[in-house]
Coordinates of C-alpha atoms and ligand atoms in Angstrom, one line a residue:
X1 CA 26.7 9.4 16.9
X2 CA 26.0 11.2 20.0
X3 CA 26.7 14.9 20.2
X4 CA 28.1 16.3 23.6
X5 CA 27.0 19.2 25.5
X6 CA 30.3 20.7 24.9
X7 CA 30.0 20.3 21.4
X8 CA 26.7 21.9 21.3
X9 CA 28.0 24.7 23.7
X10 CA 31.0 25.4 21.3
X11 CA 28.5 26.0 18.3
X12 CA 26.1 28.3 20.6
X13 CA 29.3 30.2 21.8
X14 CA 29.9 31.7 18.3
X15 CA 26.5 33.6 18.8
X16 CA 26.4 37.1 20.6
X17 CA 25.3 36.4 24.1
X18 CA 21.5 37.5 23.7
X19 CA 21.2 35.2 20.5
X20 CA 22.9 32.3 22.5
X21 CA 20.7 32.7 25.3
X22 CA 17.7 32.7 23.1
X23 CA 19.0 29.6 20.7
X24 CA 19.9 27.6 23.8
X25 CA 16.2 27.1 24.7
X26 CA 15.4 25.7 21.1
X27 CA 18.0 23.0 21.0
X28 CA 18.2 19.9 23.1
X29 CA 20.3 16.6 23.2
X30 CA 17.8 14.0 24.0
X31 CA 18.4 12.3 27.1
X32 CA 17.1 8.9 28.6
X33 CA 15.1 10.4 31.3
X34 CA 11.5 9.6 31.5
X35 CA 10.1 13.2 31.8
X36 CA 9.6 14.9 28.4
X37 CA 12.4 17.5 28.0
X38 CA 11.1 21.0 27.6
X39 CA 12.0 22.8 24.0
X40 CA 10.8 26.3 23.5
X41 CA 8.7 26.4 20.2
X42 CA 6.5 28.6 18.5
X43 CA 8.3 31.9 19.3
X44 CA 9.3 34.8 17.3
X45 CA 12.3 34.0 15.1
X46 CA 15.5 36.3 15.9
X47 CA 15.4 38.8 12.8
X48 CA 18.1 38.3 10.4
X49 CA 19.1 34.8 11.6
X50 CA 18.0 33.4 8.1
X51 CA 15.3 31.0 9.3
X52 CA 13.5 28.4 7.0
X53 CA 10.1 29.4 8.2
X54 CA 7.3 30.9 6.0
X55 CA 4.7 33.4 6.7
X56 CA 0.9 33.4 7.8
X57 CA 0.1 34.0 4.1
X58 CA 2.1 31.0 3.1
X59 CA 0.1 28.8 5.8
X60 CA -3.2 30.0 4.6
X61 CA -3.2 30.4 1.1
X62 CA -0.2 28.2 0.2
X63 CA -0.9 25.3 2.5
X64 CA -4.4 25.0 3.5
X65 CA -6.3 26.8 0.7
X66 CA -4.2 26.2 -2.2
X67 CA -5.0 22.5 -2.9
X68 CA -9.0 23.2 -2.8
X69 CA -9.2 22.8 -6.6
X70 CA -12.6 24.2 -7.7
X71 CA -12.1 27.5 -5.9
X72 CA -10.0 30.2 -7.6
X73 CA -7.5 31.5 -5.1
X74 CA -6.8 35.2 -5.5
X75 CA -3.5 36.8 -3.9
X76 CA -4.3 40.4 -3.2
X77 CA -0.9 41.9 -3.2
X78 CA 2.4 42.4 -5.1
X79 CA 3.0 39.8 -7.6
X80 CA 5.7 38.0 -5.8
X81 CA 3.8 36.3 -3.1
X82 CA 1.3 34.9 -5.8
X83 CA 4.4 33.8 -7.9
X84 CA 6.3 32.1 -5.0
X85 CA 3.2 30.1 -3.9
X86 CA 2.5 28.8 -7.8
X87 CA 3.1 25.1 -8.0
X88 CA 6.0 25.0 -5.8
X89 CA 4.2 22.8 -3.0
X90 CA 3.4 20.2 -5.7
X91 CA -0.1 19.7 -4.2
X92 CA -1.5 17.5 -7.1
X93 CA -5.4 17.6 -8.0
X94 CA -7.5 16.0 -10.6
X95 CA -11.0 16.4 -11.3
X96 CA -13.8 14.7 -13.0
X97 CA -15.0 18.0 -14.2
X98 CA -11.9 19.7 -15.8
X99 CA -13.7 23.0 -15.8
X100 CA -13.7 22.9 -12.1
X101 CA -9.8 22.3 -11.5
X102 CA -8.0 25.6 -11.2
X103 CA -4.9 24.1 -9.6
X104 CA -2.5 25.4 -12.4
X105 CA -3.5 28.8 -12.3
X106 CA -1.9 31.7 -10.4
X107 CA -4.2 34.7 -9.9
X108 CA -3.0 37.9 -8.3
X109 CA -4.1 41.6 -8.3
X110 CA -0.6 42.3 -8.9
X111 CA -0.6 45.5 -6.6
X112 CA 1.5 48.5 -7.9
X113 CA 2.9 51.5 -6.3
X114 CA -0.3 53.5 -7.1
X115 CA -2.6 50.8 -5.3
X116 CA -0.5 51.1 -2.4
X117 CA -0.8 54.8 -2.2
X118 CA -4.5 55.2 -3.2
X119 CA -5.9 51.8 -2.0
X120 CA -6.2 48.3 -3.7
X121 CA -10.0 47.7 -3.1
X122 CA -11.2 48.6 -6.5
X123 CA -8.6 46.6 -8.4
X124 CA -9.6 43.7 -6.1
X125 CA -13.3 43.9 -7.0
X126 CA -12.4 44.1 -10.7
X127 CA -10.2 40.9 -10.3
X128 CA -13.0 39.1 -8.7
X129 CA -15.3 40.1 -11.5
X130 CA -12.8 38.8 -14.1
X131 CA -12.5 35.5 -12.4
X132 CA -16.1 35.0 -12.2
X133 CA -16.4 36.0 -15.9
X134 CA -13.6 33.6 -17.2
X135 CA -13.6 30.6 -14.8
X136 CA -17.1 30.4 -13.3
X137 CA -15.7 28.8 -10.2
X138 CA -17.8 27.0 -7.4
X139 CA -16.2 29.5 -5.0
X140 CA -13.4 32.1 -4.6
X141 CA -10.8 32.9 -1.8
X142 CA -9.1 36.3 -1.3
X143 CA -5.8 36.0 0.5
X144 CA -4.3 39.3 1.9
X145 CA -0.4 39.8 1.8
X146 CA 1.5 42.2 4.0
X147 CA 0.9 45.6 2.3
X148 CA -2.7 45.2 2.1
X149 CA -2.9 45.1 6.0
X150 CA -0.5 48.0 6.2
X151 CA -2.7 50.3 4.0
X152 CA -5.9 49.0 5.3
X153 CA -7.8 47.6 2.4
X154 CA -11.0 46.0 3.7
X155 CA -11.1 42.8 1.8
X156 CA -13.9 41.4 3.9
X157 CA -16.3 44.2 2.5
X158 CA -15.0 43.8 -1.1
X159 CA -15.7 40.0 -0.8
X160 CA -19.1 40.6 0.8
X161 CA -20.1 43.0 -2.0
X162 CA -18.8 40.5 -4.7
X163 CA -20.9 37.6 -3.1
X164 CA -24.2 39.6 -3.6
X165 CA -23.2 40.9 -7.2
X166 CA -22.2 37.3 -8.2
X167 CA -24.2 35.1 -6.0
X168 CA -21.2 32.6 -5.1
X169 CA -19.3 32.5 -1.9
X170 CA -16.3 34.8 -1.9
X171 CA -14.2 34.1 1.4
X172 CA -11.8 36.7 2.5
X173 CA -8.8 35.8 4.4
X174 CA -6.9 38.4 6.4
X175 CA -3.7 36.3 6.5
X176 CA -1.0 39.0 5.9
X177 CA 2.4 37.5 6.3
X178 CA 3.6 39.3 9.2
X179 CA 0.9 37.8 11.4
X180 CA 2.0 35.5 14.2
X181 CA 5.3 34.0 14.0
X182 CA 5.2 31.6 11.2
X183 CA 3.1 29.9 8.7
X184 CA 1.2 28.1 11.7
X185 CA -0.9 31.5 12.2
X186 CA -2.1 31.2 8.8
X187 CA -3.2 27.7 9.0
X188 CA -5.6 29.0 11.9
X189 CA -6.8 31.8 9.8
X190 CA -7.8 29.5 6.8
X191 CA -9.2 26.7 9.1
X192 CA -11.6 29.1 11.1
X193 CA -13.1 30.4 7.8
X194 CA -13.4 27.1 6.3
X195 CA -15.0 25.9 9.5
X196 CA -17.3 28.8 9.6
X197 CA -18.3 29.2 6.0
X198 CA -17.8 25.6 4.1
X199 CA -17.8 22.7 6.2
X200 CA -21.4 21.8 7.0
X201 CA -22.6 24.1 4.4
X202 CA -24.6 21.3 2.8
X203 CA -27.8 19.9 4.2
X204 CA -26.9 16.2 4.3
X205 CA -27.1 14.5 7.4
X206 CA -25.3 11.1 6.7
X207 CA -22.7 10.1 4.3
X208 CA -23.4 8.1 1.3
X209 CA -21.4 4.9 2.1
X210 CA -19.9 2.5 4.8
X211 CA -17.3 3.7 7.3
X212 CA -17.3 7.3 6.1
X213 CA -14.2 9.2 7.2
X214 CA -12.4 12.6 6.5
X215 CA -8.8 12.7 6.2
X216 CA -7.3 16.0 7.7
X217 CA -4.1 17.5 7.1
X218 CA -3.2 15.3 3.9
X219 CA -2.3 17.7 1.1
X220 CA -1.7 15.1 -1.7
X221 CA 2.1 16.3 -2.1
X222 CA 3.4 14.5 -5.0
X223 CA 0.4 12.1 -4.9
X224 CA 0.4 11.0 -1.2
X225 CA -3.3 11.2 -0.8
X226 CA -4.0 9.2 -3.9
X227 CA -1.9 6.2 -2.4
X228 CA -3.6 6.4 0.9
X229 CA -7.1 6.5 -0.8
X230 CA -6.3 3.7 -3.0
X231 CA -5.8 1.5 0.0
X232 CA -8.7 3.0 2.2
X233 CA -11.0 2.5 -0.5
X234 CA -9.9 -1.1 -1.2
X235 CA -10.6 -1.9 2.4
X236 CA -14.2 -0.4 2.3
X237 CA -13.9 3.2 3.7
X238 CA -16.1 5.9 2.2
X239 CA -13.9 9.0 1.9
X240 CA -16.0 12.1 2.5
X241 CA -13.5 14.8 2.1
X242 CA -9.5 15.2 2.3
X243 CA -8.6 18.3 4.0
X244 CA -7.4 19.8 1.7
X245 CA -5.2 17.6 -0.7
X246 CA -7.0 17.2 -4.1
X247 CA -10.0 18.6 -2.0
X248 CA -13.0 20.8 -3.1
X249 CA -15.5 23.1 -1.9
X250 CA -18.2 20.7 -3.0
X251 CA -16.7 17.9 -0.9
X252 CA -15.8 20.1 2.1
X253 CA -19.4 21.2 2.6
X254 CA -20.2 17.5 3.5
X255 CA -17.5 16.9 5.9
X256 CA -19.6 17.0 8.9
X257 CA -21.3 13.7 7.8
X258 CA -18.3 11.6 8.4
X259 CA -18.1 9.1 11.3
X260 CA -14.4 9.7 11.9
X261 CA -11.7 12.3 11.2
X262 CA -8.3 11.0 10.7
X263 CA -5.7 13.7 11.5
X264 CA -2.5 13.1 9.4
X265 CA -0.7 16.5 9.8
X266 CA -1.0 17.3 13.2
X267 CA 0.3 20.7 13.3
X268 CA -1.8 22.3 10.5
X269 CA -5.2 21.0 11.4
X270 CA -5.6 19.7 14.9
X271 CA -7.8 22.4 15.9
X272 CA -10.2 21.6 13.1
X273 CA -10.5 18.2 14.5
X274 CA -11.3 19.4 17.7
X275 CA -13.9 21.9 16.4
X276 CA -15.5 19.2 14.3
X277 CA -15.8 17.0 17.5
X278 CA -17.3 19.9 19.4
X279 CA -19.7 21.2 16.4
X280 CA -20.6 17.8 15.1
X281 CA -19.8 15.1 17.5
X282 CA -17.2 13.4 15.3
X283 CA -14.2 11.9 17.1
X284 CA -10.7 12.0 15.6
X285 CA -7.9 9.7 15.5
X286 CA -4.2 10.7 15.0
X287 CA -2.6 8.4 12.1
X288 CA 0.6 8.2 10.1
X289 CA 0.7 7.1 6.7
X290 CA 4.2 7.6 6.2
X291 CA 6.2 4.4 6.6
X292 CA 5.2 0.9 6.6
X293 CA 4.7 0.6 10.2
X294 CA 2.8 3.9 10.5
X295 CA 0.6 2.9 7.7
X296 CA -0.2 -0.6 9.2
X297 CA -0.8 0.9 12.8
X298 CA -3.0 3.5 11.6
X299 CA -5.1 0.9 9.5
X300 CA -5.5 -1.2 12.4
X301 CA -6.4 1.7 14.6
X302 CA -9.1 2.7 12.2
X303 CA -10.5 -0.8 12.1
X304 CA -10.6 -1.0 15.7
X305 CA -12.7 2.2 16.1
X306 CA -15.2 1.0 13.8
X307 CA -14.8 -2.5 15.2
X308 CA -16.6 -4.3 12.6
X309 CA -15.2 -8.0 12.3
X310 CA -15.5 -7.9 8.4
X311 CA -13.4 -4.4 8.3
X312 CA -11.0 -6.0 10.8
X313 CA -10.5 -9.1 8.4
X314 CA -10.3 -7.0 5.2
X315 CA -7.8 -4.8 6.9
X316 CA -5.5 -7.7 7.7
X317 CA -5.9 -9.1 4.4
X318 CA -4.9 -6.1 2.7
X319 CA -1.9 -5.2 5.0
X320 CA -0.7 -8.8 4.6
X321 CA -1.0 -8.6 0.7
X322 CA 0.6 -5.1 0.5
X323 CA 3.5 -6.0 2.8
X324 CA 4.3 -9.2 0.8
X325 CA 4.3 -7.1 -2.5
X326 CA 6.5 -4.3 -1.3
X327 CA 9.1 -5.9 0.9
X328 CA 11.0 -7.7 -2.0
X329 CA 10.8 -4.3 -3.7
X330 CA 12.4 -2.4 -0.7
X331 CA 14.9 -5.1 0.1
X332 CA 17.7 -4.2 -2.7
X333 CA 17.5 -0.6 -1.6
X334 CA 17.7 -1.4 2.1
X335 CA 21.2 -3.0 1.4
X336 CA 22.3 0.4 0.0
X337 CA 20.9 2.4 2.8
X338 CA 21.8 0.1 5.9
X339 CA 23.9 1.8 8.5
X340 CA 23.4 5.3 7.3
X341 CA 22.2 8.4 9.1
X342 CA 19.9 11.2 8.4
X343 CA 19.4 15.0 9.3
X344 CA 15.6 15.6 9.1
X345 CA 14.5 19.1 9.4
X346 CA 11.0 19.8 8.0
X347 CA 7.7 22.1 8.8
X348 CA 5.5 20.9 11.5
X349 CA 4.8 17.3 11.2
X350 CA 7.2 15.5 8.8
X351 CA 10.2 16.2 11.0
X352 CA 9.0 13.1 13.0
X353 CA 6.8 11.3 10.3
X354 CA 9.8 10.4 8.3
X355 CA 11.8 9.1 11.2
X356 CA 10.0 5.6 11.1
X357 CA 10.3 5.4 7.3
X358 CA 14.0 6.1 7.4
X359 CA 14.5 3.6 10.1
X360 CA 12.6 1.0 8.0
X361 CA 15.1 1.3 5.3
X362 CA 18.0 1.2 7.7
X363 CA 18.5 5.0 8.4
X364 CA 18.9 6.5 11.6
X365 CA 17.8 10.0 12.2
X366 CA 20.7 11.7 14.2
X367 CA 19.0 15.3 14.2
X368 CA 15.5 16.3 13.6
X369 CA 13.4 19.4 14.1
X370 CA 10.6 21.5 13.0
X371 CA 10.3 24.9 11.4
X372 CA 7.2 26.1 13.5
X373 CA 5.7 23.3 15.4
X374 CA 4.4 24.0 18.8
X375 CA 5.5 22.2 21.9
X376 CA 2.9 19.6 21.8
X377 CA 4.4 18.1 18.7
X378 CA 7.6 17.8 20.3
X379 CA 6.2 16.3 23.3
X380 CA 3.4 14.2 21.9
X381 CA -0.1 14.1 22.7
X382 CA -2.9 11.6 23.1
X383 CA -4.0 9.6 20.0
X384 CA -7.5 9.5 20.4
X385 CA -9.2 12.1 22.7
X386 CA -12.1 11.8 25.1
X387 CA -15.5 12.4 23.2
X388 CA -17.0 15.6 24.2
X389 CA -20.6 15.2 25.1
X390 CA -23.2 17.9 24.2
X391 CA -23.0 19.4 27.5
X392 CA -19.2 19.4 27.8
X393 CA -18.8 21.1 24.4
X394 CA -20.7 24.3 25.6
X395 CA -17.8 24.9 28.0
X396 CA -15.0 24.9 25.6
X397 CA -13.7 28.6 25.7
X398 CA -11.8 28.6 22.3
X399 CA -14.6 27.2 20.4
X400 CA -15.3 29.2 17.3
X401 CA -18.7 27.9 16.8
X402 CA -21.7 29.6 18.5
X403 CA -24.1 27.3 20.0
X404 CA -27.0 27.9 17.5
X405 CA -24.8 26.8 14.7
X406 CA -24.2 23.6 16.0
X407 CA -25.8 20.4 14.5
X408 CA -24.3 18.0 17.2
X409 CA -24.8 14.2 16.9
X410 CA -23.0 12.2 19.2
X411 CA -21.1 9.6 17.0
X412 CA -19.6 7.5 19.7
X413 CA -21.0 7.0 23.2
X414 CA -18.7 7.9 26.0
X415 CA -18.7 4.3 27.2
X416 CA -17.5 3.0 23.7
X417 CA -14.8 5.8 23.6
X418 CA -13.5 4.5 27.0
X419 CA -13.4 1.2 25.8
X420 CA -11.5 2.4 22.4
X421 CA -9.0 4.1 24.6
X422 CA -7.9 0.9 25.9
X423 CA -7.7 -0.8 22.7
X424 CA -5.9 2.0 20.7
X425 CA -2.6 2.6 22.2
X426 CA -0.3 5.6 22.3
X427 CA 2.0 4.9 19.5
X428 CA 5.5 5.4 18.7
X429 CA 4.5 8.4 16.4
X430 CA 3.3 10.3 19.4
X431 CA 5.8 13.1 19.1
X432 CA 9.5 13.8 18.4
X433 CA 10.5 13.1 22.0
X434 CA 9.4 9.7 21.7
X435 CA 10.6 8.9 18.2
X436 CA 14.2 10.0 18.8
X437 CA 17.0 8.1 20.2
X438 CA 18.9 9.3 23.3
X439 CA 21.9 11.4 22.2
X440 CA 20.3 12.7 19.1
X441 CA 19.5 16.4 18.6
X442 CA 16.2 18.1 18.4
X443 CA 16.2 21.6 17.2
X444 CA 13.4 24.1 16.7
X445 CA 13.5 26.8 14.1
X446 CA 16.9 25.9 12.8
X447 CA 18.7 28.4 11.0
X448 CA 21.5 28.2 8.2
X449 CA 24.3 29.0 10.5
X450 CA 23.3 26.0 12.7
X451 CA 22.6 23.9 9.7
X452 CA 26.2 24.2 8.6
X453 CA 27.6 23.6 11.9
X454 CA 25.7 20.6 12.7
X455 CA 26.4 19.2 9.3
X456 CA 30.0 19.6 9.9
X457 CA 29.6 17.8 13.3
X458 CA 27.3 15.0 12.5
X459 CA 28.5 14.5 8.9
X460 CA 25.1 12.8 8.2
X461 CA 24.9 10.7 5.0
X462 CA 21.5 12.3 3.8
X463 CA 20.1 15.9 4.4
X464 CA 16.3 15.9 4.3
X465 CA 14.9 19.3 4.3
X466 CA 13.5 21.9 1.9
X467 CA 14.4 24.1 -1.1
X468 CA 16.1 26.8 1.0
X469 CA 18.7 24.9 2.4
X470 CA 19.2 22.0 0.0
X471 CA 21.7 23.2 -2.4
X472 CA 24.1 24.5 0.2
X473 CA 24.2 21.4 1.7
X474 CA 24.6 19.4 -1.6
X475 CA 27.6 21.4 -2.3
X476 CA 29.2 20.1 1.1
X477 CA 29.0 16.7 -0.8
X478 CA 25.9 15.3 1.1
X479 CA 22.8 14.2 -1.0
X480 CA 19.7 16.2 -0.1
X481 CA 16.0 15.0 -0.4
X482 CA 13.4 17.6 -0.1
X483 CA 10.8 16.4 2.4
X484 CA 8.5 19.2 1.6
X485 CA 8.0 18.8 -2.2
X486 CA 9.6 15.3 -2.7
X487 CA 11.7 17.2 -5.4
X488 CA 10.1 16.0 -8.5
X489 CA 8.9 12.6 -7.1
X490 CA 6.3 10.9 -5.0
X491 CA 4.1 9.8 -3.7
X492 CA 6.0 8.8 -0.3
X493 CA 3.0 7.9 1.7
X494 CA 1.6 4.5 2.0
X495 CA 2.9 1.0 0.7
X496 CA 3.9 2.2 -2.6
X497 CA 5.3 5.4 -1.3
X498 CA 7.8 3.6 1.0
X499 CA 9.0 2.0 -2.2
X500 CA 9.5 5.3 -4.0
X501 CA 11.2 6.8 -1.1
X502 CA 13.6 3.8 -0.6
X503 CA 14.4 3.9 -4.5
X504 CA 15.1 7.8 -4.4
X505 CA 17.0 7.8 -1.2
X506 CA 19.2 4.9 -2.6
X507 CA 19.6 6.9 -5.8
X508 CA 20.8 9.9 -4.0
X509 CA 23.6 7.7 -2.3
X510 CA 24.5 5.8 -5.4
X511 CA 24.9 9.0 -7.7
X512 CA 28.5 9.2 -8.9
X513 CA 28.2 13.1 -8.4
X514 CA 29.5 13.0 -4.9
X515 CA 32.9 11.8 -6.2
X516 CA 33.3 15.1 -7.9
X517 CA 32.6 17.3 -4.6
X518 CA 35.0 17.7 -1.8
X519 CA 33.4 18.6 1.5
X520 CA 34.7 21.7 3.1
X521 CA 36.1 20.0 6.0
X522 CA 38.3 17.8 4.0
X523 CA 39.5 20.9 2.1
X524 CA 39.9 23.5 4.9
X525 CA 42.3 23.1 7.8
X526 CA 40.4 22.7 11.2
X527 CA 43.0 24.7 12.8
X528 CA 43.5 28.2 11.6
X529 CA 46.3 30.6 12.7
X530 CA 49.0 32.8 11.2
X531 CA 52.3 31.3 10.2
X532 CA 55.4 33.0 11.2
X533 CA 57.6 33.3 7.8
X534 CA 60.9 34.1 9.6
Ligands
CFN1 S1 2.4 19.6 3.4 FE1 2.3 19.8 5.6 S2 2.6 18.2 6.9 S3 0.7 21.1 6.5 FE2 2.5 21.9 7.1 S4 3.0 20.9 9.0 FE3 4.3 22.8 5.5 S5 4.1 22.9 3.3 MO1 6.2 22.4 3.8 S6 5.9 20.2 3.8 FE4 5.8 20.9 5.9 FE5 3.9 19.7 7.4 FE6 1.5 19.8 8.0 FE7 3.9 21.0 4.0 S7 6.2 19.3 7.6 S8 6.4 22.9 5.8 S9 3.0 24.1 6.7 N1 4.0 20.9 5.9
HCA2 C1 5.8 27.1 2.8 C2 5.8 26.0 1.9 C3 6.7 25.1 2.1 C4 8.1 25.4 1.4 C5 9.0 24.3 1.1 C6 10.5 24.6 1.3 C7 6.3 23.7 1.1 O1 6.4 27.0 3.8 O2 5.5 28.2 2.4 O3 11.0 25.4 2.1 O4 11.1 23.8 0.5 O5 6.3 22.7 1.5 O6 6.0 24.0 -0.2 O7 6.9 24.4 3.2

């Protein structure tokens, strides 16, 4: 169902004029014109508007660092921030050494009023000492929350002193929640320090197996990474590290030895891919392991990159076998889902990653958007970049790596890269402007008012978003599927993930619950006015 400019304008007109002017730039109806439509993104949310966005601390500690299992992650701040990032994201981890898996713990300095007044550095030092004494972790992270920055605790100095006291890495992240405009700032803060202190920390120069790769931006939500790794290992890849799902400090130290970096989440980690290319000469390839077609294309592109006949043949064999196995499992669900519509609003990459999977089970995405993506996520970007030569990389201004730190080894020659670029096409998952149909709506930093308005207008069959908006929409009689945490389910990535997703979405539609709920538009008159009693 296409929305008209007039309908969109009617929603916007309910705002005060300043807000209207701002929000207008963040919403567009996709048109059929070739040029990418411009949407404003990655700007400050209007205060008080009830955004779904998170903060820099959420992006740093919650998203990037949290899944690293053999490090204890200390939240320096009042208890709420630590508590709300405790297990909610469902990033799973298992370890061969159970004494080095701290995933289920929530460690915080639990700052009190007196710490705010007199400073919390001593308390932080004490907590680090306790963590070392109790857990003996490989490394520790300290993440700052808003009040820490406001009172000026020097967490870097506390961490440095603790490092020399205990002889293990203690990494300090100044990711106070107010930094930047969303969790995206926190991704940068986390990645820069991991790049600086962890990646490349081992002396290894080469990986221990064939076709060594890193999977970047895969956080093992609901076990996604395990399903992807199952397939990659069967094909013959050596997975050096996953950043950061079920990841570890120990693995990450060797990440520089991989021959190719796969970039699954484009938003949270694309700059790490670029830095790895610049520092170590490792090219990167954008992938999308969500959806059957996404998975197939990603596997084929990877095989093309390595170019080995045996690998290409094995890739095709695994694809054929997996597709033949899952297709009959998905078919009954497709019958339930066929012809339905979805509303798909997630953080920074799932807003478009899931559209292919929805389409594969017969569901069209009529509205999509991201909480905090940047413009390039909407507009798409090259799948495989130009390899930088040693000479090029010296001239990259945003490089966080000083020239004397570099261990550059060109892993693909510029000639081979040119050849690869011809073979690996720009794919359908290049960005939201490409994935969505004309007439559908794209919204940046959607808020709760707009959510309700668009729900009333589009009446989608399923609402795919997060915990903050799920229940409001369910009370409107529409099934909601959390695309952050997958509710209590998963994996949704890869071949088995597609089956799980089709099953869970079908269950949502088939539940008899909806017969007991009357959506407001069926109950409330659409026209309101006073009735003259006389
Ligand atoms: S797992 Fe990722 S895929 S990392 Fe990012 S941009 Fe968040 S936590 Mo929620 S589900 Fe979401 Fe993406 Fe990348 Fe997750 S769409 S909002 S910061 N995200
Ligand atoms: C975050 C984490 C989050 C929140 C999910 C949600 C996640 O932004 O801090 O709002 O449902 O995936 O856990 O994105």
